[in-house]
mmCIF file of C-alpha atoms in Angstrom:
data_model
loop_
_atom_site.group_PDB
_atom_site.id
_atom_site.type_symbol
_atom_site.label_atom_id
_atom_site.label_comp_id
_atom_site.label_asym_id
_atom_site.label_seq_id
_atom_site.Cartn_x
_atom_site.Cartn_y
_atom_site.Cartn_z
ATOM 1 C CA MET A 1 -6.400 -8.539 -28.814
ATOM 2 C CA GLY A 2 -9.483 -10.438 -27.695
ATOM 3 C CA SER A 3 -9.004 -14.101 -26.924
ATOM 4 C CA PRO A 4 -5.736 -15.723 -27.943
ATOM 5 C CA SER A 5 -5.754 -16.803 -31.556
ATOM 6 C CA ALA A 6 -4.870 -20.224 -32.865
ATOM 7 C CA ALA A 7 -1.471 -18.816 -33.801
ATOM 8 C CA ALA A 8 -0.724 -17.935 -30.189
ATOM 9 C CA ASP A 9 -2.093 -21.294 -28.978
ATOM 10 C CA ALA A 10 0.223 -23.047 -31.424
ATOM 11 C CA GLY A 11 3.133 -21.170 -29.913
ATOM 12 C CA ASP A 12 3.544 -18.909 -32.934
ATOM 13 C CA ILE A 13 3.607 -15.799 -30.789
ATOM 14 C CA VAL A 14 6.032 -14.065 -33.170
ATOM 15 C CA ALA A 15 3.526 -14.228 -36.048
ATOM 16 C CA GLU A 16 0.761 -13.105 -33.694
ATOM 17 C CA LEU A 17 2.714 -10.035 -32.589
ATOM 18 C CA LYS A 18 3.891 -9.225 -36.107
ATOM 19 C CA SER A 19 0.256 -9.053 -37.269
ATOM 20 C CA PHE A 20 -0.595 -6.949 -34.182
ATOM 21 C CA ILE A 21 2.063 -4.421 -35.252
ATOM 22 C CA ILE A 22 1.276 -4.426 -38.983
ATOM 23 C CA GLU A 23 -2.515 -4.598 -38.923
ATOM 24 C CA ARG A 24 -3.274 -2.618 -35.767
ATOM 25 C CA SER A 25 -0.480 -0.576 -34.203
ATOM 26 C CA LEU A 26 1.071 1.012 -37.285
ATOM 27 C CA PRO A 27 -2.332 2.153 -38.633
ATOM 28 C CA LEU A 28 -3.360 3.430 -35.178
ATOM 29 C CA TRP A 29 -0.232 5.516 -34.567
ATOM 30 C CA SER A 30 0.013 6.858 -38.134
ATOM 31 C CA GLY A 31 -3.697 7.730 -38.128
ATOM 32 C CA GLU A 32 -5.041 8.921 -34.785
ATOM 33 C CA GLY A 33 -1.453 9.174 -33.516
ATOM 34 C CA TRP A 34 -0.487 11.826 -36.080
ATOM 35 C CA ASP A 35 -1.678 15.426 -35.681
ATOM 36 C CA ARG A 36 -2.980 16.450 -39.104
ATOM 37 C CA THR A 37 -3.564 20.019 -37.967
ATOM 38 C CA THR A 38 -0.194 21.056 -36.565
ATOM 39 C CA GLY A 39 1.981 18.119 -37.684
ATOM 40 C CA GLY A 40 3.979 15.781 -35.515
ATOM 41 C CA PHE A 41 3.009 12.748 -33.476
ATOM 42 C CA VAL A 42 0.737 13.072 -30.465
ATOM 43 C CA ASP A 43 2.228 12.028 -27.127
ATOM 44 C CA ARG A 44 -0.689 9.823 -26.100
ATOM 45 C CA LEU A 45 -4.184 8.619 -26.895
ATOM 46 C CA ASP A 46 -7.030 8.526 -24.398
ATOM 47 C CA ALA A 47 -8.560 5.276 -23.112
ATOM 48 C CA GLU A 48 -10.892 5.129 -26.143
ATOM 49 C CA GLY A 49 -7.987 5.572 -28.570
ATOM 50 C CA ARG A 50 -8.600 9.232 -29.417
ATOM 51 C CA ALA A 51 -5.653 11.587 -29.744
ATOM 52 C CA ASP A 52 -4.936 13.817 -26.761
ATOM 53 C CA ARG A 53 -4.088 16.796 -28.934
ATOM 54 C CA LEU A 54 -3.439 19.146 -26.019
ATOM 55 C CA ALA A 55 -0.800 17.022 -24.274
ATOM 56 C CA PRO A 56 2.745 18.457 -24.519
ATOM 57 C CA ARG A 57 4.943 16.880 -27.204
ATOM 58 C CA ARG A 58 8.194 15.395 -25.974
ATOM 59 C CA THR A 59 11.122 15.396 -28.400
ATOM 60 C CA MET A 60 11.973 11.859 -27.262
ATOM 61 C CA VAL A 61 8.519 10.621 -28.321
ATOM 62 C CA GLN A 62 8.730 12.309 -31.744
ATOM 63 C CA ALA A 63 12.083 10.600 -32.308
ATOM 64 C CA ARG A 64 10.832 7.200 -31.112
ATOM 65 C CA GLN A 65 7.833 7.331 -33.463
ATOM 66 C CA ILE A 66 10.100 8.261 -36.400
ATOM 67 C CA TYR A 67 12.245 5.247 -35.495
ATOM 68 C CA CYS A 68 9.171 2.971 -35.417
ATOM 69 C CA PHE A 69 7.929 3.913 -38.867
ATOM 70 C CA ALA A 70 11.421 3.863 -40.408
ATOM 71 C CA LYS A 71 12.041 0.435 -38.832
ATOM 72 C CA ALA A 72 8.707 -0.845 -40.152
ATOM 73 C CA ALA A 73 9.718 0.374 -43.620
ATOM 74 C CA GLN A 74 13.121 -1.301 -43.263
ATOM 75 C CA MET A 75 11.410 -4.597 -42.352
ATOM 76 C CA GLY A 76 9.053 -4.309 -45.335
ATOM 77 C CA TRP A 77 6.085 -4.250 -42.958
ATOM 78 C CA TYR A 78 4.421 -0.964 -43.850
ATOM 79 C CA ALA A 79 4.241 0.600 -47.297
ATOM 80 C CA ASP A 80 3.759 4.110 -45.904
ATOM 81 C CA GLY A 81 6.409 3.724 -43.196
ATOM 82 C CA LYS A 82 9.148 5.676 -44.929
ATOM 83 C CA GLU A 83 6.864 8.553 -45.894
ATOM 84 C CA ILE A 84 5.504 8.835 -42.333
ATOM 85 C CA ALA A 85 9.013 8.666 -40.845
ATOM 86 C CA LEU A 86 10.223 11.422 -43.190
ATOM 87 C CA ARG A 87 7.184 13.581 -42.406
ATOM 88 C CA GLY A 88 7.862 13.097 -38.691
ATOM 89 C CA LEU A 89 11.543 13.912 -39.133
ATOM 90 C CA ASP A 90 10.753 17.054 -41.095
ATOM 91 C CA HIS A 91 8.443 18.218 -38.300
ATOM 92 C CA LEU A 92 11.012 17.403 -35.602
ATOM 93 C CA LEU A 93 13.780 19.320 -37.380
ATOM 94 C CA ARG A 94 11.559 22.341 -38.070
ATOM 95 C CA LYS A 95 10.100 22.658 -34.584
ATOM 96 C CA ALA A 96 12.500 21.140 -32.021
ATOM 97 C CA LYS A 97 15.935 21.819 -33.507
ATOM 98 C CA SER A 98 17.389 25.184 -32.406
ATOM 99 C CA PRO A 99 14.091 27.129 -32.257
ATOM 100 C CA ASP A 100 15.838 29.576 -29.901
ATOM 101 C CA GLY A 101 18.898 29.914 -32.137
ATOM 102 C CA ARG A 102 21.068 27.736 -29.885
ATOM 103 C CA PRO A 103 22.357 24.335 -31.022
ATOM 104 C CA GLY A 104 20.647 21.089 -30.092
ATOM 105 C CA PHE A 105 17.043 19.965 -29.695
ATOM 106 C CA VAL A 106 14.683 21.378 -27.065
ATOM 107 C CA HIS A 107 13.066 19.021 -24.570
ATOM 108 C CA ARG A 108 9.358 19.692 -24.988
ATOM 109 C CA LEU A 109 6.917 21.568 -27.203
ATOM 110 C CA ASP A 110 3.250 22.419 -26.882
ATOM 111 C CA ALA A 111 0.685 21.092 -29.344
ATOM 112 C CA ASP A 112 1.208 24.085 -31.631
ATOM 113 C CA GLY A 113 4.977 23.664 -31.708
ATOM 114 C CA ALA A 114 5.923 26.427 -29.256
ATOM 115 C CA VAL A 115 8.783 25.657 -26.863
ATOM 116 C CA LEU A 116 7.633 24.534 -23.392
ATOM 117 C CA ASP A 117 11.015 23.403 -22.099
ATOM 118 C CA PRO A 118 14.218 24.639 -23.792
ATOM 119 C CA ARG A 119 16.575 22.265 -21.940
ATOM 120 C CA ARG A 120 18.933 20.151 -24.055
ATOM 121 C CA ASP A 121 18.440 16.637 -22.690
ATOM 122 C CA THR A 122 20.996 13.921 -23.454
ATOM 123 C CA TYR A 123 18.400 11.134 -23.436
ATOM 124 C CA ASP A 124 16.410 13.054 -26.093
ATOM 125 C CA HIS A 125 19.485 13.431 -28.296
ATOM 126 C CA ALA A 126 20.174 9.692 -28.073
ATOM 127 C CA PHE A 127 16.737 9.038 -29.566
ATOM 128 C CA VAL A 128 17.171 11.715 -32.222
ATOM 129 C CA LEU A 129 20.337 9.868 -33.279
ATOM 130 C CA LEU A 130 18.510 6.511 -33.261
ATOM 131 C CA ALA A 131 15.745 7.987 -35.433
ATOM 132 C CA LEU A 132 18.241 9.530 -37.860
ATOM 133 C CA ALA A 133 20.231 6.278 -38.077
ATOM 134 C CA THR A 134 17.105 4.280 -38.923
ATOM 135 C CA VAL A 135 15.910 6.787 -41.517
ATOM 136 C CA TYR A 136 19.422 6.920 -43.003
ATOM 137 C CA SER A 137 19.471 3.131 -43.381
ATOM 138 C CA LEU A 138 16.515 3.339 -45.800
ATOM 139 C CA ASP A 139 18.277 5.170 -48.649
ATOM 140 C CA ARG A 140 21.470 6.731 -47.259
ATOM 141 C CA ASP A 141 20.319 10.284 -47.864
ATOM 142 C CA ALA A 142 23.190 12.797 -47.622
ATOM 143 C CA GLN A 143 21.009 15.390 -45.891
ATOM 144 C CA VAL A 144 20.124 12.902 -43.149
ATOM 145 C CA ARG A 145 23.826 12.097 -42.736
ATOM 146 C CA SER A 146 24.596 15.790 -42.286
ATOM 147 C CA GLU A 147 21.915 15.963 -39.554
ATOM 148 C CA ILE A 148 23.577 12.994 -37.832
ATOM 149 C CA ASP A 149 26.926 14.798 -37.912
ATOM 150 C CA ALA A 150 25.357 17.980 -36.526
ATOM 151 C CA VAL A 151 23.799 16.129 -33.567
ATOM 152 C CA LEU A 152 27.065 14.308 -32.869
ATOM 153 C CA SER A 153 28.926 17.606 -32.907
ATOM 154 C CA PHE A 154 26.482 19.071 -30.372
ATOM 155 C CA VAL A 155 26.698 15.992 -28.147
ATOM 156 C CA ASP A 156 30.506 16.043 -28.264
ATOM 157 C CA THR A 157 30.942 19.761 -27.627
ATOM 158 C CA ARG A 158 28.129 20.518 -25.158
ATOM 159 C CA LEU A 159 27.261 17.260 -23.389
ATOM 160 C CA ARG A 160 30.523 15.345 -22.932
ATOM 161 C CA SER A 161 31.591 15.096 -19.284
ATOM 162 C CA PRO A 162 35.187 15.456 -18.064
ATOM 163 C CA HIS A 163 34.441 12.487 -15.785
ATOM 164 C CA GLY A 164 33.622 10.163 -18.700
ATOM 165 C CA GLY A 165 30.439 9.577 -20.630
ATOM 166 C CA PHE A 166 27.960 12.391 -21.112
ATOM 167 C CA ALA A 167 26.204 14.781 -18.738
ATOM 168 C CA GLU A 168 22.447 14.539 -18.201
ATOM 169 C CA GLY A 169 21.950 17.523 -20.434
ATOM 170 C CA PHE A 170 22.878 21.118 -21.035
ATOM 171 C CA PRO A 171 22.944 22.625 -18.477
ATOM 172 C CA ALA A 172 24.226 19.557 -16.568
ATOM 173 C CA THR A 173 22.300 18.233 -13.550
ATOM 174 C CA LEU A 174 22.816 15.591 -10.863
ATOM 175 C CA PRO A 175 22.446 12.732 -10.142
ATOM 176 C CA ARG A 176 23.911 11.137 -13.235
ATOM 177 C CA ARG A 177 21.942 8.220 -14.660
ATOM 178 C CA GLN A 178 23.026 5.220 -16.643
ATOM 179 C CA ASN A 179 19.933 5.571 -18.879
ATOM 180 C CA PRO A 180 21.173 8.308 -21.278
ATOM 181 C CA GLN A 181 24.498 6.449 -21.655
ATOM 182 C CA MET A 182 22.617 3.238 -22.494
ATOM 183 C CA HIS A 183 20.565 4.896 -25.225
ATOM 184 C CA LEU A 184 23.602 6.650 -26.698
ATOM 185 C CA PHE A 185 25.242 3.190 -26.808
ATOM 186 C CA GLU A 186 22.167 1.915 -28.651
ATOM 187 C CA ALA A 187 22.362 4.855 -31.074
ATOM 188 C CA MET A 188 26.052 4.169 -31.851
ATOM 189 C CA ILE A 189 25.304 0.531 -32.677
ATOM 190 C CA ALA A 190 22.436 1.644 -34.937
ATOM 191 C CA LEU A 191 24.649 4.281 -36.586
ATOM 192 C CA PHE A 192 27.305 1.682 -37.331
ATOM 193 C CA ASP A 193 24.676 -0.627 -38.826
ATOM 194 C CA ALA A 194 23.348 2.222 -40.983
ATOM 195 C CA THR A 195 26.661 3.714 -42.141
ATOM 196 C CA HIS A 196 29.326 0.996 -41.666
ATOM 197 C CA ASP A 197 31.506 3.885 -40.505
ATOM 198 C CA LEU A 198 34.144 2.484 -38.147
ATOM 199 C CA SER A 199 34.047 5.612 -35.981
ATOM 200 C CA PHE A 200 30.741 4.339 -34.590
ATOM 201 C CA GLN A 201 32.375 1.089 -33.528
ATOM 202 C CA GLN A 202 34.880 3.234 -31.662
ATOM 203 C CA ARG A 203 32.140 5.341 -30.076
ATOM 204 C CA ALA A 204 30.183 2.244 -29.047
ATOM 205 C CA GLY A 205 33.408 0.920 -27.520
ATOM 206 C CA GLU A 206 33.648 3.995 -25.294
ATOM 207 C CA PHE A 207 30.210 3.234 -23.837
ATOM 208 C CA PHE A 208 31.114 -0.423 -23.373
ATOM 209 C CA GLY A 209 34.209 0.738 -21.483
ATOM 210 C CA LEU A 210 32.098 3.061 -19.307
ATOM 211 C CA PHE A 211 29.676 0.223 -18.619
ATOM 212 C CA MET A 212 32.404 -2.196 -17.532
ATOM 213 C CA ALA A 213 34.349 0.386 -15.499
ATOM 214 C CA ASN A 214 31.579 2.372 -13.815
ATOM 215 C CA LEU A 215 27.986 1.413 -14.495
ATOM 216 C CA TYR A 216 28.211 -2.329 -13.879
ATOM 217 C CA ASP A 217 28.909 -3.627 -10.379
ATOM 218 C CA LYS A 218 30.900 -6.817 -11.039
ATOM 219 C CA GLN A 219 30.675 -7.977 -7.412
ATOM 220 C CA ARG A 220 26.889 -7.696 -7.245
ATOM 221 C CA GLN A 221 26.552 -8.566 -10.944
ATOM 222 C CA MET A 222 24.087 -5.760 -11.486
ATOM 223 C CA LEU A 223 23.690 -2.394 -13.130
ATOM 224 C CA GLY A 224 23.130 0.706 -10.999
ATOM 225 C CA GLU A 225 20.869 3.590 -11.998
ATOM 226 C CA TYR A 226 22.115 6.724 -10.181
ATOM 227 C CA PHE A 227 25.630 8.069 -9.749
ATOM 228 C CA GLU A 228 27.640 11.027 -8.472
ATOM 229 C CA GLU A 229 29.432 13.246 -10.982
ATOM 230 C CA ASP A 230 32.544 11.010 -10.895
ATOM 231 C CA TRP A 231 30.416 7.855 -11.425
ATOM 232 C CA SER A 232 30.691 6.726 -7.810
ATOM 233 C CA LYS A 233 27.587 4.810 -6.749
ATOM 234 C CA ILE A 234 24.754 6.439 -4.834
ATOM 235 C CA GLU A 235 23.656 4.101 -2.035
ATOM 236 C CA PRO A 236 21.266 2.462 -1.538
ATOM 237 C CA VAL A 237 21.545 1.293 -5.143
ATOM 238 C CA VAL A 238 18.235 1.311 -7.045
ATOM 239 C CA VAL A 239 17.803 -1.667 -9.378
ATOM 240 C CA GLU A 240 15.564 -1.435 -12.448
ATOM 241 C CA PRO A 241 15.127 -5.029 -13.667
ATOM 242 C CA GLY A 242 14.120 -3.824 -17.143
ATOM 243 C CA HIS A 243 17.440 -2.048 -17.610
ATOM 244 C CA GLN A 244 19.418 -5.162 -16.625
ATOM 245 C CA ALA A 245 17.649 -6.928 -19.493
ATOM 246 C CA GLU A 246 17.975 -4.015 -21.923
ATOM 247 C CA TRP A 247 21.751 -3.888 -21.443
ATOM 248 C CA ALA A 248 21.971 -7.667 -21.993
ATOM 249 C CA TRP A 249 20.373 -7.169 -25.414
ATOM 250 C CA LEU A 250 22.536 -4.147 -26.268
ATOM 251 C CA LEU A 251 25.736 -5.983 -25.312
ATOM 252 C CA LYS A 252 24.827 -8.641 -27.876
ATOM 253 C CA GLY A 253 24.509 -5.878 -30.484
ATOM 254 C CA PHE A 254 27.936 -4.568 -29.508
ATOM 255 C CA GLU A 255 29.395 -8.063 -29.809
ATOM 256 C CA ARG A 256 27.821 -8.397 -33.268
ATOM 257 C CA ILE A 257 29.415 -5.194 -34.615
ATOM 258 C CA THR A 258 32.836 -5.559 -32.944
ATOM 259 C CA GLY A 259 33.414 -9.244 -32.212
ATOM 260 C CA CYS A 260 34.133 -8.324 -28.582
ATOM 261 C CA PRO A 261 32.781 -11.155 -26.392
ATOM 262 C CA THR A 262 30.032 -10.082 -23.974
ATOM 263 C CA GLY A 263 28.603 -13.436 -22.919
ATOM 264 C CA ARG A 264 29.573 -13.202 -19.275
ATOM 265 C CA PRO A 265 28.013 -9.820 -18.394
ATOM 266 C CA ARG A 266 24.969 -10.679 -20.526
ATOM 267 C CA GLY A 267 24.366 -13.873 -18.596
ATOM 268 C CA GLU A 268 24.866 -12.120 -15.259
ATOM 269 C CA LEU A 269 22.539 -9.234 -16.140
ATOM 270 C CA LEU A 270 19.826 -11.602 -17.316
ATOM 271 C CA ALA A 271 20.106 -13.683 -14.139
ATOM 272 C CA THR A 272 19.830 -10.495 -12.071
ATOM 273 C CA ALA A 273 16.758 -9.291 -13.980
ATOM 274 C CA LEU A 274 15.009 -12.611 -13.381
ATOM 275 C CA ARG A 275 15.311 -12.191 -9.598
ATOM 276 C CA TYR A 276 12.587 -9.551 -9.831
ATOM 277 C CA GLN A 277 9.919 -11.589 -11.606
ATOM 278 C CA GLU A 278 6.527 -11.443 -9.969
ATOM 279 C CA ALA A 279 5.399 -14.847 -8.764
ATOM 280 C CA ALA A 280 1.802 -14.457 -9.939
ATOM 281 C CA THR A 281 2.401 -13.270 -13.528
ATOM 282 C CA GLY A 282 6.052 -13.970 -14.309
ATOM 283 C CA CYS A 283 6.322 -10.308 -15.358
ATOM 284 C CA LEU A 284 9.254 -8.119 -14.279
ATOM 285 C CA ALA A 285 8.526 -5.647 -11.485
ATOM 286 C CA ASP A 286 9.558 -2.021 -11.874
ATOM 287 C CA LEU A 287 12.056 -1.614 -9.013
ATOM 288 C CA GLY A 288 14.159 -3.689 -6.644
ATOM 289 C CA ASP A 289 17.073 -3.551 -4.225
ATOM 290 C CA THR A 290 20.518 -5.149 -4.383
ATOM 291 C CA ALA A 291 19.378 -8.037 -2.136
ATOM 292 C CA GLY A 292 16.977 -9.179 -4.856
ATOM 293 C CA ASN A 293 13.804 -7.864 -3.204
ATOM 294 C CA ILE A 294 11.077 -6.166 -5.218
ATOM 295 C CA THR A 295 10.696 -2.701 -3.682
ATOM 296 C CA GLN A 296 7.911 -1.412 -5.951
ATOM 297 C CA HIS A 297 5.209 -3.904 -6.872
ATOM 298 C CA THR A 298 4.122 -2.156 -10.054
ATOM 299 C CA ARG A 299 4.975 -3.502 -13.491
ATOM 300 C CA ARG A 300 5.284 -1.374 -16.587
ATOM 301 C CA LEU A 301 5.044 -2.620 -20.146
ATOM 302 C CA TRP A 302 8.592 -1.817 -21.223
ATOM 303 C CA PRO A 303 10.522 -4.185 -18.893
ATOM 304 C CA GLN A 304 8.515 -7.068 -20.414
ATOM 305 C CA THR A 305 9.706 -6.186 -23.927
ATOM 306 C CA GLU A 306 13.290 -5.917 -22.673
ATOM 307 C CA ILE A 307 13.319 -9.327 -20.965
ATOM 308 C CA ALA A 308 12.038 -10.805 -24.222
ATOM 309 C CA LYS A 309 14.858 -9.041 -26.117
ATOM 310 C CA ALA A 310 17.438 -10.313 -23.607
ATOM 311 C CA TRP A 311 16.282 -13.898 -24.185
ATOM 312 C CA ILE A 312 16.282 -13.255 -27.969
ATOM 313 C CA ALA A 313 19.924 -12.127 -27.677
ATOM 314 C CA GLN A 314 20.762 -15.314 -25.794
ATOM 315 C CA ALA A 315 18.955 -17.375 -28.442
ATOM 316 C CA GLU A 316 20.988 -15.606 -31.130
ATOM 317 C CA SER A 317 24.107 -16.637 -29.190
ATOM 318 C CA GLY A 318 22.990 -20.260 -29.292
ATOM 319 C CA GLU A 319 22.013 -20.653 -25.619
ATOM 320 C CA GLU A 320 19.928 -23.781 -25.205
ATOM 321 C CA GLY A 321 16.317 -23.100 -24.250
ATOM 322 C CA ALA A 322 16.624 -19.338 -24.753
ATOM 323 C CA ALA A 323 14.310 -19.232 -27.782
ATOM 324 C CA ASP A 324 11.535 -20.887 -25.757
ATOM 325 C CA LYS A 325 12.104 -18.429 -22.898
ATOM 326 C CA ALA A 326 11.921 -15.544 -25.397
ATOM 327 C CA ARG A 327 8.622 -16.805 -26.789
ATOM 328 C CA ALA A 328 7.224 -17.228 -23.270
ATOM 329 C CA ALA A 329 8.209 -13.635 -22.452
ATOM 330 C CA LEU A 330 6.526 -12.396 -25.641
ATOM 331 C CA ALA A 331 3.398 -14.394 -24.778
ATOM 332 C CA ARG A 332 3.298 -12.716 -21.331
ATOM 333 C CA LEU A 333 3.630 -9.322 -23.012
ATOM 334 C CA GLU A 334 0.720 -10.115 -25.326
ATOM 335 C CA ARG A 335 -1.479 -11.610 -22.603
ATOM 336 C CA HIS A 336 -1.047 -8.918 -19.967
ATOM 337 C CA TYR A 337 -0.420 -5.710 -21.923
ATOM 338 C CA LEU A 338 -1.598 -5.884 -25.534
ATOM 339 C CA ARG A 339 -5.195 -7.080 -25.097
ATOM 340 C CA HIS A 340 -6.498 -3.552 -24.951
ATOM 341 C CA PRO A 341 -9.971 -2.532 -26.166
ATOM 342 C CA VAL A 342 -8.267 -0.090 -28.551
ATOM 343 C CA ALA A 343 -6.933 -2.238 -31.418
ATOM 344 C CA GLY A 344 -3.167 -1.714 -31.645
ATOM 345 C CA GLY A 345 -2.976 -0.114 -28.196
ATOM 346 C CA TRP A 346 -1.644 -1.266 -24.827
ATOM 347 C CA TYR A 347 -1.799 -0.994 -21.077
ATOM 348 C CA ASP A 348 1.263 0.817 -19.755
ATOM 349 C CA GLN A 349 1.431 -0.176 -16.074
ATOM 350 C CA PHE A 350 -0.330 -2.391 -13.529
ATOM 351 C CA ASP A 351 -0.257 -2.618 -9.753
ATOM 352 C CA ARG A 352 0.365 -5.933 -7.954
ATOM 353 C CA ASP A 353 -3.355 -6.800 -8.185
ATOM 354 C CA GLY A 354 -3.396 -6.331 -11.962
ATOM 355 C CA THR A 355 -5.239 -3.004 -11.893
ATOM 356 C CA SER A 356 -4.251 -0.675 -14.732
ATOM 357 C CA LEU A 357 -2.588 2.467 -13.351
ATOM 358 C CA VAL A 358 -2.352 4.542 -16.546
ATOM 359 C CA ALA A 359 -5.615 5.439 -18.264
ATOM 360 C CA THR A 360 -3.993 6.764 -21.432
ATOM 361 C CA LEU A 361 -2.080 4.966 -24.200
ATOM 362 C CA PRO A 362 1.416 6.521 -24.209
ATOM 363 C CA ALA A 363 3.064 6.710 -27.631
ATOM 364 C CA SER A 364 6.467 6.253 -25.971
ATOM 365 C CA SER A 365 5.810 2.515 -25.512
ATOM 366 C CA PHE A 366 5.555 1.793 -29.251
ATOM 367 C CA TYR A 367 9.344 1.881 -29.589
ATOM 368 C CA HIS A 368 9.693 -0.909 -27.019
ATOM 369 C CA VAL A 369 6.953 -3.123 -28.471
ATOM 370 C CA LEU A 370 7.996 -2.717 -32.103
ATOM 371 C CA CYS A 371 11.677 -3.279 -31.349
ATOM 372 C CA ALA A 372 10.933 -6.513 -29.463
ATOM 373 C CA VAL A 373 8.794 -7.807 -32.327
ATOM 374 C CA THR A 374 11.331 -6.927 -35.048
ATOM 375 C CA GLU A 375 14.076 -8.635 -33.042
ATOM 376 C CA ALA A 376 11.876 -11.706 -32.571
ATOM 377 C CA GLU A 377 11.077 -11.834 -36.289
ATOM 378 C CA GLN A 378 14.763 -11.623 -37.238
ATOM 379 C CA VAL A 379 16.097 -14.156 -34.710
ATOM 380 C CA LEU A 380 13.222 -16.491 -33.888
ATOM 381 C CA GLY A 381 11.423 -16.229 -37.224
#
């Protein structure tokens, strides 16, 4: 983004990031980021901002980009947002849904839309639901609602685990991860917001119950990542600081739709996440251990958006000083990750010396950046 603007200097980081999204990122990812030849979103751009048209297309990325453009339309930020989201959804449904005649969405396609990986991945389906929920919120289209019901039916019949929660995919694999459960929880909150159907409150409640009973270690006050089939912990426990923060934000969303208080686990998760801040930058590291040590001194973009969202959730709850902490986190995101030579692009990961480790611009990160900025706009103004 070049040198910091007067807006950022004045502390108006929310306005700075909003203009970054509207003026740079949305045009970049709807232009170069859309494949005009075969349809669909490209998975990444090269370091100069040109589409890597040969890279495989992940279903999760297609769904995330649909979410981004539908969300931008919902916010009134992008006149073409709805049209682009619908075009992306049409492509996703035509190419990734049941191309082999079996229910569910395949995991990965090639650039021409042929199936590269036919697995049914639970994490992918969570993002398909999030995309459908956000598109549905725009004009409550009955066809979109029927797609939501079809995905839910697949998830319920093929992915549900007898041990609680949902398997990693179909066929099921081990270890189990908290990550697909977290994004299904996110999807249920979004589906309730879009439909006001009480069944989604109920579904979200099941994930909250799983979180409190199995995913969250109340003694250590932290979230684990990997589990056995029966949700027993796999030691040594791997800690992802970004996920501690992401759950803190999601728990606030659950509280908003149900009235169920979540202040205590939110505060504990946030405190845990902050143990893994790098001294030099204040950014969250990628991995740690249960003793609070950073075990991998790399730092990806997405944990920085999630710590900002966690502070935004605390600000929404009225915690003193949280709004300032949220703005500081957003300023770190802008300073370290968004000042890329490609306007509207980002750096995805750095090592401890601040050297960029990923030459490309992954489309998957847009979901994280846009979500953090829309949350900031709505809560911090």
